[in-house]
């Protein structure tokens, strides 16, 4: 199949970017979107042009590295699918496809289609963990966890931190990501001691990173390759409200962090 | 780069809550729910217009009743004004934050599931704010309403809706209120976290009911006025309001409020 790509090219974080059109020939429908970009990059390299920079790693939909706003949709037209798992059979011969990086103040463009998503890491550092006393590994079944709780925690833990929720949100909000991390630990007994402090700290960090707020458009849920539900956001708010009302003030001397 | 430790602000608990995007949204949800309660009550009051014979008296008695609650009317008005101030302030600040969160727009972004109602909340909000100011000047203070008489809502309404542009604005504003509530009634409860895990988190049966009932109930009055359905020409009797003012068990504050009310009510009908 033959396509026309309209790709955002930007030499560096401070450089001005613009769209560049690339005609692409003889693409197999069996290729993934990233393999198609590999073909384009081969051609660009042969011509002596700089290849298009894009993030990728596992290429099996589990690492959260790949991104791309494809024709205005995060991770492209397939539901519950990362860009690396998106195949060219989702497009038609002769299509013109616009490819952009995630756009958010908190996700600065590094080069072309690569953005810096370390804001997510700092949100997790703020409280996305459980503090435990290390020692011998405890018995796997020492703490009984109800199946529905384990399932809910696992569903939230499926978040790969790709940032599609931020990219798809008209507000550039990281609520779904933060809520997924809060829910993942908050559903489990091990997550209970720090549950409300976690919500307070992670939300505070989310705000510091200049992400927008949630207005429940629902776009994040539709874009999420792991189909994380906005139910987690209701849960985050619940934990936040409870924490804001009842959680003890943190002392400078210690605390979870 | 901001570090987690900077997340500890020395500000007070309330201040931190207000400064956080979640806290501000919670304030919007709570004040929004206050607004929904008010709008439903207001609509129920309005529907007395459809009583047929005696509707003018019923509307008058209702107006007097609201003023004989011993200052409660002013407490309610205070709560409503406070709710609006908080709702609008939070909305403006959150909108500014959301705009700043994406300084470089997408060349192409295709909404997937967001409703038209959710995408027009801000514009609908501005329209509703303008409507509230107009409505209070119009039907409460009577500015520009031909033949306005205090405590005679039935005839004020009939007279007010002889102006085609007012009818148009009321209908438009109330339809946009329905839109606002279609998203807001659902989103406010979700924002407050009052939701169990759902198989279809975007469904909103309650909100649809609230939005349709409010919009239909509020639009019905101007439409019926235009159609000439309000034909109750029985003169409004002021006896009841004067009787109430003298009735025992009314607090001094209430009596003062009624004093003004009944004084205005006893002005002879034009």
Short mmCIF file of C-alpha atoms in Angstrom, two decimals:
data_model
loop_
_atom_site.label_atom_id
_atom_site.label_comp_id
_atom_site.label_asym_id
_atom_site.label_seq_id
_atom_site.Cartn_x
_atom_site.Cartn_y
_atom_site.Cartn_z
CA UNK A 1 0.00 0.00 0.00
CA UNK A 2 1.06 3.59 -0.64
CA UNK A 3 0.62 6.33 1.94
CA UNK A 4 1.41 9.96 2.58
CA UNK A 5 2.84 10.64 6.03
CA UNK A 6 2.71 14.09 7.59
CA UNK A 7 5.23 13.88 10.41
CA UNK A 8 6.21 16.42 13.07
CA UNK A 9 9.95 17.10 12.76
CA UNK A 10 11.74 19.01 15.50
CA UNK A 11 15.53 19.03 15.83
CA UNK A 12 15.63 19.53 19.60
CA UNK A 13 13.74 20.69 22.68
CA UNK A 14 14.30 24.39 21.95
CA UNK A 15 14.07 24.16 18.16
CA UNK A 16 10.96 25.15 16.25
CA UNK A 17 9.24 22.19 14.67
CA UNK A 18 7.12 21.74 11.57
CA UNK A 19 5.28 19.07 9.65
CA UNK A 20 7.11 17.37 6.80
CA UNK A 21 5.34 15.22 4.22
CA UNK A 22 6.80 11.88 3.20
CA UNK A 23 5.37 9.75 0.40
CA UNK A 24 5.67 6.09 1.45
CA UNK A 25 5.56 3.27 -1.12
CA UNK A 26 5.03 -0.49 -1.02
CA UNK A 27 4.09 -0.92 2.60
CA UNK A 28 2.82 -4.36 3.61
CA UNK A 29 -0.46 -4.49 5.53
CA UNK A 30 1.25 -6.99 7.85
CA UNK A 31 3.72 -4.38 9.10
CA UNK A 32 3.20 -2.66 12.42
CA UNK A 33 3.03 1.12 12.42
CA UNK A 34 6.54 1.30 13.85
CA UNK A 35 7.89 -1.12 11.20
CA UNK A 36 6.41 1.18 8.59
CA UNK A 37 8.32 4.07 10.22
CA UNK A 38 11.45 1.87 10.17
CA UNK A 39 11.05 1.54 6.40
CA UNK A 40 10.68 5.30 6.06
CA UNK A 41 13.77 5.83 8.21
CA UNK A 42 15.79 3.39 6.05
CA UNK A 43 14.91 5.48 3.02
CA UNK A 44 15.69 8.74 4.83
CA UNK A 45 19.07 7.37 5.93
CA UNK A 46 19.89 6.26 2.38
CA UNK A 47 19.04 9.74 1.15
CA UNK A 48 21.35 11.18 3.81
CA UNK A 49 18.49 12.73 5.80
CA UNK A 50 18.08 12.43 9.56
CA UNK A 51 15.72 9.57 10.44
CA UNK A 52 12.50 10.32 12.31
CA UNK A 53 13.10 9.90 16.04
CA UNK A 54 10.37 7.96 17.84
CA UNK A 55 10.26 6.05 21.12
CA UNK A 56 9.93 2.27 21.11
CA UNK A 57 11.28 -0.67 23.04
CA UNK A 58 9.55 -4.02 23.50
CA UNK A 59 7.29 -3.78 20.44
CA UNK A 60 4.91 -6.21 22.07
CA UNK A 61 2.62 -3.73 23.76
CA UNK A 62 3.83 -4.05 27.35
CA UNK A 63 6.65 -1.57 27.95
CA UNK A 64 4.92 1.77 27.49
CA UNK A 65 7.67 3.35 25.41
CA UNK A 66 5.88 3.84 22.10
CA UNK A 67 3.52 6.76 21.74
CA UNK A 68 2.41 8.84 18.71
CA UNK A 69 -0.73 10.77 18.03
CA UNK A 70 -1.87 9.13 14.79
CA UNK A 71 -4.47 11.12 12.85
CA UNK A 72 -5.59 12.81 16.04
CA UNK A 73 -5.94 9.62 18.08
CA UNK A 74 -3.45 8.48 20.72
CA UNK A 75 -1.88 5.15 19.65
CA UNK A 76 -3.97 5.26 16.48
CA UNK A 77 -7.37 3.95 15.49
CA UNK A 78 -7.35 0.52 17.21
CA UNK A 79 -8.90 0.31 20.67
CA UNK A 80 -6.78 -1.05 23.52
CA UNK A 81 -3.70 -1.18 21.29
CA UNK A 82 -0.31 0.44 21.53
CA UNK A 83 1.26 1.93 18.41
CA UNK A 84 3.70 -0.97 18.16
CA UNK A 85 0.78 -3.41 18.04
CA UNK A 86 -1.12 -1.34 15.50
CA UNK A 87 -0.87 -2.84 12.04
CA UNK A 88 -1.03 -1.14 8.69
CA UNK A 89 -4.16 -3.12 7.80
CA UNK A 90 -5.96 -0.55 9.96
CA UNK A 91 -5.29 1.96 7.17
CA UNK A 92 -6.31 2.10 3.56
CA UNK A 93 -4.18 2.43 0.47
CA UNK A 94 -3.71 6.10 -0.38
CA UNK A 95 -4.39 7.35 3.15
CA UNK A 96 -2.74 10.53 4.36
CA UNK A 97 -1.70 10.08 8.00
CA UNK A 98 -0.76 12.86 10.42
CA UNK A 99 1.76 11.78 13.06
CA UNK A 100 2.43 14.04 16.06
CA UNK A 101 4.15 13.67 19.42
CA UNK A 102 2.17 13.73 22.69
CA UNK A 103 1.40 17.38 23.38
CA UNK A 104 1.58 18.58 26.97
CA UNK A 105 3.49 21.20 28.91
CA UNK A 106 4.65 18.43 31.22
CA UNK A 107 5.83 16.28 28.26
CA UNK A 108 8.36 18.50 26.44
CA UNK A 109 9.35 17.32 22.96
CA UNK A 110 12.93 16.05 22.95
CA UNK A 111 13.21 15.42 19.22
CA UNK A 112 10.67 14.74 16.46
CA UNK A 113 8.15 12.35 18.02
CA UNK A 114 10.01 11.66 21.29
CA UNK A 115 8.78 13.40 24.44
CA UNK A 116 10.16 13.48 27.97
CA UNK A 117 7.78 11.55 30.22
CA UNK A 118 9.85 11.67 33.42
CA UNK A 119 7.05 13.74 35.01
CA UNK A 120 5.30 10.37 35.42
CA UNK A 121 8.32 8.99 37.27
CA UNK A 122 8.22 11.87 39.73
CA UNK A 123 4.51 11.29 40.36
CA UNK A 124 5.30 7.68 41.23
CA UNK A 125 8.26 8.78 43.39
CA UNK A 126 5.89 11.02 45.33
CA UNK A 127 3.89 8.09 46.67
CA UNK A 128 3.43 5.24 44.22
CA UNK A 129 5.06 2.67 46.46
CA UNK A 130 4.55 0.73 49.67
CA UNK A 131 7.04 1.10 52.52
CA UNK A 132 7.90 -2.33 53.90
CA UNK A 133 10.47 -3.75 56.25
CA UNK A 134 12.68 -5.96 54.15
CA UNK A 135 13.82 -9.34 55.32
CA UNK A 136 13.04 -12.86 54.26
CA UNK A 137 10.49 -13.09 51.51
CA UNK A 138 7.11 -13.67 53.15
CA UNK A 139 4.99 -16.64 52.21
CA UNK A 140 3.05 -15.88 49.05
CA UNK A 141 -0.32 -16.60 50.63
CA UNK A 142 0.35 -15.16 54.08
CA UNK A 143 -2.07 -12.31 53.45
CA UNK A 144 -5.40 -13.42 52.03
CA UNK A 145 -6.65 -10.99 49.38
CA UNK A 146 -10.26 -11.21 48.12
CA UNK A 147 -10.36 -12.09 44.43
CA UNK A 148 -12.32 -8.97 43.37
CA UNK A 149 -9.72 -6.77 45.11
CA UNK A 150 -6.85 -8.62 43.50
CA UNK A 151 -8.56 -8.29 40.11
CA UNK A 152 -9.20 -4.57 40.56
CA UNK A 153 -5.59 -4.00 41.67
CA UNK A 154 -4.32 -5.97 38.68
CA UNK A 155 -6.54 -4.04 36.25
CA UNK A 156 -5.09 -0.77 37.54
CA UNK A 157 -1.56 -2.18 37.61
CA UNK A 158 -1.86 -2.88 33.88
CA UNK A 159 -0.94 0.78 33.34
CA UNK A 160 2.30 0.90 31.34
CA UNK A 161 2.79 4.65 31.81
CA UNK A 162 2.79 5.42 28.08
CA UNK A 163 1.08 8.80 28.58
CA UNK A 164 -1.74 8.25 26.07
CA UNK A 165 -4.20 9.45 28.73
CA UNK A 166 -2.43 12.80 28.94
CA UNK A 167 -2.11 12.98 25.17
CA UNK A 168 -5.79 12.26 24.55
CA UNK A 169 -7.11 14.48 27.33
CA UNK A 170 -8.27 17.87 26.05
CA UNK A 171 -6.99 19.26 29.38
CA UNK A 172 -3.64 17.46 29.25
CA UNK A 173 -4.51 15.84 32.57
CA UNK A 174 -2.56 12.96 34.09
CA UNK A 175 -5.51 11.93 36.26
CA UNK A 176 -5.94 8.48 34.74
CA UNK A 177 -2.25 7.61 35.16
CA UNK A 178 -2.09 8.90 38.73
CA UNK A 179 -5.40 7.28 39.60
CA UNK A 180 -4.27 3.94 38.17
CA UNK A 181 -1.15 3.98 40.33
CA UNK A 182 -3.17 4.99 43.41
CA UNK A 183 -5.81 2.31 42.76
CA UNK A 184 -3.27 -0.39 42.07
CA UNK A 185 -1.83 -0.10 45.57
CA UNK A 186 -4.97 1.11 47.30
CA UNK A 187 -6.89 -2.07 46.51
CA UNK A 188 -4.34 -4.25 48.30
CA UNK A 189 -3.83 -4.75 52.05
CA UNK A 190 -0.15 -3.81 51.70
CA UNK A 191 -1.17 -0.44 50.32
CA UNK A 192 -3.48 0.50 53.18
CA UNK A 193 -1.09 2.14 55.70
CA UNK A 194 -0.08 4.84 53.21
CA UNK A 195 -3.31 4.92 51.23
CA UNK A 196 -4.50 8.47 51.95
CA UNK A 197 -1.08 10.04 52.20
CA UNK A 198 -0.28 8.45 48.83
CA UNK A 199 -3.30 10.10 47.23
CA UNK A 200 -2.43 13.49 48.73
CA UNK A 201 1.21 13.36 47.67
CA UNK A 202 0.69 11.96 44.19
CA UNK A 203 -2.06 14.47 43.39
CA UNK A 204 0.14 17.30 44.70
CA UNK A 205 2.99 16.14 42.48
CA UNK A 206 0.66 15.75 39.50
CA UNK A 207 -0.34 19.39 39.94
CA UNK A 208 3.28 20.51 40.34
CA UNK A 209 4.15 18.89 37.03
CA UNK A 210 1.69 21.30 35.33
CA UNK A 211 -0.73 18.63 34.14
CA UNK A 212 -4.31 19.81 33.68
CA UNK A 213 -7.31 18.80 35.74
CA UNK A 214 -9.95 16.16 35.09
CA UNK A 215 -13.27 17.22 33.59
CA UNK A 216 -14.41 13.65 32.92
CA UNK A 217 -14.42 13.86 29.15
CA UNK A 218 -13.61 10.15 29.17
CA UNK A 219 -11.08 10.50 26.33
CA UNK A 220 -8.30 8.99 28.47
CA UNK A 221 -10.22 5.79 29.02
CA UNK A 222 -10.85 5.46 25.29
CA UNK A 223 -7.18 6.06 24.47
CA UNK A 224 -5.69 3.80 27.15
CA UNK A 225 -4.07 0.78 25.52
CA UNK A 226 -4.63 -1.12 28.76
CA UNK A 227 -8.30 -0.10 29.04
CA UNK A 228 -7.95 1.41 32.48
CA UNK A 229 -11.31 2.70 33.62
CA UNK A 230 -12.11 6.23 34.80
CA UNK A 231 -13.57 4.45 37.83
CA UNK A 232 -10.02 4.69 39.15
CA UNK A 233 -10.30 8.51 39.03
CA UNK A 234 -13.41 8.41 41.22
CA UNK A 235 -11.42 6.27 43.62
CA UNK A 236 -8.45 8.67 43.56
CA UNK A 237 -10.76 11.57 44.38
CA UNK A 238 -12.36 9.57 47.20
CA UNK A 239 -8.95 8.83 48.71
CA UNK A 240 -7.87 12.43 48.19
CA UNK A 241 -10.97 13.85 49.88
CA UNK A 242 -10.65 11.46 52.81
CA UNK A 243 -6.94 12.20 53.13
CA UNK A 244 -7.43 15.97 52.93
CA UNK A 245 -9.99 15.77 55.73
CA UNK A 246 -8.45 13.25 58.10
CA UNK A 247 -4.81 12.49 57.29
CA UNK A 248 -2.35 13.74 59.90
CA UNK A 249 -0.01 16.51 58.86
CA UNK A 250 3.33 15.20 57.69
CA UNK A 251 6.26 15.98 59.89
CA UNK A 252 9.52 17.21 58.41
CA UNK A 253 11.41 14.55 60.28
CA UNK A 254 10.09 11.48 58.57
CA UNK A 255 7.26 10.19 56.50
CA UNK A 256 6.72 7.82 53.66
CA UNK A 257 9.26 9.41 51.37
CA UNK B 1 12.45 20.06 38.22
CA UNK B 2 9.94 19.83 41.03
CA UNK B 3 10.73 17.14 43.54
CA UNK B 4 8.26 15.26 45.69
CA UNK B 5 9.42 17.10 48.78
CA UNK B 6 8.28 20.40 47.35
CA UNK B 7 4.81 18.91 47.29
CA UNK B 8 4.67 19.62 51.01
CA UNK B 9 3.32 23.08 51.11
CA UNK B 10 3.33 24.91 54.43
CA UNK B 11 -0.12 26.30 53.68
CA UNK B 12 -3.16 25.35 55.69
CA UNK B 13 -5.19 22.23 55.02
CA UNK B 14 -8.03 24.20 53.42
CA UNK B 15 -5.63 26.21 51.31
CA UNK B 16 -3.89 23.06 50.05
CA UNK B 17 -7.26 21.54 49.19
CA UNK B 18 -8.35 24.61 47.24
CA UNK B 19 -4.97 24.84 45.47
CA UNK B 20 -5.11 21.25 44.23
CA UNK B 21 -6.85 20.45 40.96
CA UNK B 22 -8.82 17.67 42.65
CA UNK B 23 -9.86 19.88 45.57
CA UNK B 24 -11.06 22.65 43.28
CA UNK B 25 -13.01 20.13 41.26
CA UNK B 26 -14.61 18.83 44.44
CA UNK B 27 -15.69 22.38 45.26
CA UNK B 28 -17.19 22.64 41.77
CA UNK B 29 -19.04 19.36 42.28
CA UNK B 30 -20.49 20.32 45.66
CA UNK B 31 -21.54 23.80 44.52
CA UNK B 32 -22.91 22.27 41.33
CA UNK B 33 -25.07 19.86 43.32
CA UNK B 34 -26.36 22.81 45.38
CA UNK B 35 -27.25 24.44 42.07
CA UNK B 36 -29.04 21.32 40.82
CA UNK B 37 -31.09 21.18 44.03
CA UNK B 38 -32.02 24.83 43.61
CA UNK B 39 -32.93 24.45 39.95
CA UNK B 40 -35.18 21.46 40.65
CA UNK B 41 -36.95 23.36 43.44
CA UNK B 42 -37.30 26.45 41.27
CA UNK B 43 -38.74 24.35 38.47
CA UNK B 44 -41.26 22.74 40.80
CA UNK B 45 -42.34 26.21 41.93
CA UNK B 46 -42.67 27.40 38.34
CA UNK B 47 -44.92 24.50 37.41
CA UNK B 48 -47.65 26.02 39.61
CA UNK B 49 -48.20 28.26 36.59
CA UNK B 50 -50.05 25.34 35.02
CA UNK B 51 -52.65 25.10 37.78
CA UNK B 52 -55.29 26.72 35.57
CA UNK B 53 -57.87 28.67 37.55
CA UNK B 54 -56.28 30.04 40.71
CA UNK B 55 -52.74 29.77 39.35
CA UNK B 56 -52.13 33.49 39.82
CA UNK B 57 -53.15 33.21 43.45
CA UNK B 58 -51.06 30.07 43.92
CA UNK B 59 -47.97 31.78 42.50
CA UNK B 60 -48.59 34.81 44.70
CA UNK B 61 -49.05 32.67 47.81
CA UNK B 62 -45.87 30.79 46.94
CA UNK B 63 -43.96 34.06 46.64
CA UNK B 64 -45.32 35.18 50.00
CA UNK B 65 -44.53 31.81 51.53
CA UNK B 66 -40.87 32.13 50.48
CA UNK B 67 -40.73 35.50 52.20
CA UNK B 68 -42.34 34.26 55.42
CA UNK B 69 -39.62 31.78 56.29
CA UNK B 70 -38.00 33.89 58.95
CA UNK B 71 -34.88 35.00 57.11
CA UNK B 72 -34.35 31.55 55.66
CA UNK B 73 -34.83 33.05 52.21
CA UNK B 74 -31.80 35.27 52.75
CA UNK B 75 -29.77 32.38 54.12
CA UNK B 76 -30.64 30.41 50.97
CA UNK B 77 -29.80 33.36 48.76
CA UNK B 78 -26.47 33.71 50.55
CA UNK B 79 -25.70 30.03 50.03
CA UNK B 80 -26.61 30.26 46.35
CA UNK B 81 -24.51 33.36 45.73
CA UNK B 82 -21.61 31.76 47.59
CA UNK B 83 -22.00 28.58 45.55
CA UNK B 84 -21.98 30.54 42.30
CA UNK B 85 -18.91 32.55 43.30
CA UNK B 86 -17.00 29.38 44.24
CA UNK B 87 -18.20 27.47 41.17
CA UNK B 88 -17.23 30.22 38.74
CA UNK B 89 -13.90 31.00 40.44
CA UNK B 90 -12.91 27.34 40.43
CA UNK B 91 -14.04 26.97 36.82
CA UNK B 92 -11.98 29.95 35.68
CA UNK B 93 -8.88 28.82 37.55
CA UNK B 94 -9.17 25.22 36.38
CA UNK B 95 -9.74 26.34 32.80
CA UNK B 96 -6.60 28.48 32.98
CA UNK B 97 -4.68 25.49 34.35
CA UNK B 98 -6.03 23.19 31.65
CA UNK B 99 -5.18 25.62 28.87
CA UNK B 100 -1.65 26.02 30.24
CA UNK B 101 -1.25 22.25 30.32
CA UNK B 102 -1.17 22.11 26.51
CA UNK B 103 0.50 25.22 25.14
CA UNK B 104 1.18 23.69 21.72
CA UNK B 105 -2.08 22.40 20.24
CA UNK B 106 -2.41 19.33 18.07
CA UNK B 107 -2.65 19.85 14.33
CA UNK B 108 -5.28 17.15 14.41
CA UNK B 109 -7.13 15.69 17.39
CA UNK B 110 -10.22 13.56 16.95
CA UNK B 111 -12.46 13.27 20.02
CA UNK B 112 -13.36 9.63 20.60
CA UNK B 113 -15.99 9.40 23.33
CA UNK B 114 -16.36 12.82 24.91
CA UNK B 115 -19.88 14.20 24.61
CA UNK B 116 -20.76 17.53 23.04
CA UNK B 117 -22.16 18.47 26.46
CA UNK B 118 -18.81 17.91 28.18
CA UNK B 119 -16.93 19.89 25.52
CA UNK B 120 -19.30 22.86 25.81
CA UNK B 121 -19.40 23.08 29.63
CA UNK B 122 -17.33 26.27 29.68
CA UNK B 123 -19.34 28.09 27.03
CA UNK B 124 -22.62 26.91 28.54
CA UNK B 125 -21.38 28.11 31.91
CA UNK B 126 -20.70 31.61 30.57
CA UNK B 127 -24.14 31.70 28.94
CA UNK B 128 -25.79 30.55 32.18
CA UNK B 129 -23.93 33.18 34.21
CA UNK B 130 -25.21 35.87 31.85
CA UNK B 131 -28.66 34.34 32.12
CA UNK B 132 -28.62 34.38 35.94
CA UNK B 133 -27.75 38.09 35.98
CA UNK B 134 -30.43 38.84 33.38
CA UNK B 135 -33.02 36.66 35.11
CA UNK B 136 -32.59 38.31 38.51
CA UNK B 137 -32.78 41.78 36.97
CA UNK B 138 -35.74 40.66 34.89
CA UNK B 139 -38.07 38.56 37.03
CA UNK B 140 -36.88 39.39 40.56
CA UNK B 141 -36.20 43.12 40.28
CA UNK B 142 -38.59 43.64 37.38
CA UNK B 143 -36.24 45.82 35.36
CA UNK B 144 -37.70 46.06 31.87
CA UNK B 145 -40.72 43.84 32.53
CA UNK B 146 -43.85 45.68 31.37
CA UNK B 147 -46.30 46.26 34.24
CA UNK B 148 -44.08 44.55 36.85
CA UNK B 149 -45.69 44.11 40.25
CA UNK B 150 -43.85 42.75 43.24
CA UNK B 151 -45.22 39.40 44.52
CA UNK B 152 -47.35 38.79 41.43
CA UNK B 153 -45.16 36.33 39.55
CA UNK B 154 -48.01 34.96 37.44
CA UNK B 155 -48.72 38.22 35.69
CA UNK B 156 -45.09 39.35 35.69
CA UNK B 157 -44.28 36.18 33.83
CA UNK B 158 -47.09 36.63 31.36
CA UNK B 159 -46.05 40.21 30.76
CA UNK B 160 -42.36 39.39 30.63
CA UNK B 161 -42.86 36.78 27.95
CA UNK B 162 -44.64 39.14 25.63
CA UNK B 163 -41.11 40.13 24.58
CA UNK B 164 -40.03 37.64 21.90
CA UNK B 165 -36.30 38.11 22.56
CA UNK B 166 -36.77 37.30 26.25
CA UNK B 167 -38.60 34.08 25.35
CA UNK B 168 -35.81 33.18 22.96
CA UNK B 169 -33.10 33.85 25.55
CA UNK B 170 -34.94 31.90 28.27
CA UNK B 171 -35.48 28.88 26.04
CA UNK B 172 -31.90 28.96 24.80
CA UNK B 173 -30.49 29.32 28.31
CA UNK B 174 -32.66 26.52 29.70
CA UNK B 175 -31.70 24.13 26.89
CA UNK B 176 -28.06 24.93 27.58
CA UNK B 177 -28.77 24.29 31.28
CA UNK B 178 -30.02 20.83 30.30
CA UNK B 179 -26.76 20.30 28.42
CA UNK B 180 -24.75 21.59 31.38
CA UNK B 181 -26.52 19.20 33.73
CA UNK B 182 -26.27 16.23 31.37
CA UNK B 183 -22.53 16.34 31.96
CA UNK B 184 -22.47 18.09 35.33
CA UNK B 185 -24.97 15.94 37.22
CA UNK B 186 -23.03 12.84 36.29
CA UNK B 187 -19.55 14.30 36.61
CA UNK B 188 -20.16 15.88 40.00
CA UNK B 189 -20.96 12.54 41.62
CA UNK B 190 -17.96 10.90 39.94
CA UNK B 191 -15.73 13.76 41.06
CA UNK B 192 -16.88 13.18 44.63
CA UNK B 193 -15.87 9.56 44.20
CA UNK B 194 -19.39 8.33 44.78
CA UNK B 195 -19.18 5.55 42.27
CA UNK B 196 -18.57 1.86 42.46
CA UNK B 197 -16.59 0.22 39.69
CA UNK B 198 -18.82 0.18 36.66
CA UNK B 199 -18.80 -1.91 33.51
CA UNK B 200 -19.78 1.19 31.52
CA UNK B 201 -18.34 4.18 33.38
CA UNK B 202 -19.57 6.65 30.78
CA UNK B 203 -23.25 5.78 31.25
CA UNK B 204 -25.38 8.27 33.14
CA UNK B 205 -29.05 7.38 33.48
CA UNK B 206 -29.71 9.65 36.46
CA UNK B 207 -28.06 12.61 34.77
CA UNK B 208 -30.14 12.12 31.62
CA UNK B 209 -33.30 12.15 33.74
CA UNK B 210 -32.22 15.28 35.65
CA UNK B 211 -31.18 17.11 32.47
CA UNK B 212 -34.35 16.27 30.52
CA UNK B 213 -36.72 16.98 33.42
CA UNK B 214 -35.08 20.33 34.26
CA UNK B 215 -34.77 21.54 30.69
CA UNK B 216 -38.32 20.45 29.79
CA UNK B 217 -39.84 21.79 33.01
CA UNK B 218 -38.15 25.17 32.70
CA UNK B 219 -38.69 25.59 28.96
CA UNK B 220 -42.39 24.72 29.38
CA UNK B 221 -43.21 28.04 31.06
CA UNK B 222 -42.01 30.51 28.39
CA UNK B 223 -43.36 28.26 25.63
CA UNK B 224 -46.76 28.03 27.33
CA UNK B 225 -46.72 31.81 27.82
CA UNK B 226 -46.15 32.31 24.09
CA UNK B 227 -48.94 29.85 23.28
CA UNK B 228 -51.25 31.84 25.54
CA UNK B 229 -51.95 28.97 27.93
CA UNK B 230 -51.86 31.19 31.03
CA UNK B 231 -55.43 32.56 31.04
CA UNK B 232 -56.11 32.89 34.77
CA UNK B 233 -57.38 36.45 35.10
CA UNK B 234 -58.69 36.18 38.66
CA UNK B 235 -57.31 39.10 40.65
CA UNK B 236 -54.72 38.15 43.24
CA UNK B 237 -55.98 38.54 46.79
CA UNK B 238 -53.54 40.04 49.24
CA UNK B 239 -55.52 38.90 52.29
CA UNK B 240 -53.34 35.91 52.91
CA UNK B 241 -50.06 37.80 53.10
CA UNK B 242 -51.41 40.32 55.57
CA UNK B 243 -52.89 37.52 57.66
CA UNK B 244 -49.56 35.75 57.67
CA UNK B 245 -47.67 38.84 58.75
CA UNK B 246 -49.87 39.00 61.82
CA UNK B 247 -49.73 35.27 62.49
CA UNK B 248 -48.06 34.09 65.71
CA UNK B 249 -44.82 32.15 65.75
CA UNK B 250 -42.90 34.39 63.34
CA UNK B 251 -39.45 35.56 64.36
CA UNK B 252 -38.68 39.27 64.40
CA UNK B 253 -36.34 38.92 61.41
CA UNK B 254 -39.05 37.10 59.52
CA UNK B 255 -41.67 39.63 60.46
CA UNK B 256 -39.42 42.39 59.17
CA UNK B 257 -39.00 40.57 55.90
CA UNK B 258 -42.73 40.01 55.64
CA UNK B 259 -43.35 43.61 56.56
CA UNK B 260 -41.62 44.75 53.39
CA UNK B 261 -43.20 41.96 51.43
CA UNK B 262 -46.76 42.68 52.46
CA UNK B 263 -46.28 46.40 52.16
CA UNK B 264 -45.29 45.89 48.55
CA UNK B 265 -48.10 43.40 48.09
CA UNK B 266 -50.74 45.80 49.27
CA UNK B 267 -49.95 48.27 46.51
CA UNK B 268 -53.17 48.38 44.50
CA UNK B 269 -53.12 46.41 41.29
CA UNK B 270 -52.47 48.51 38.22
#
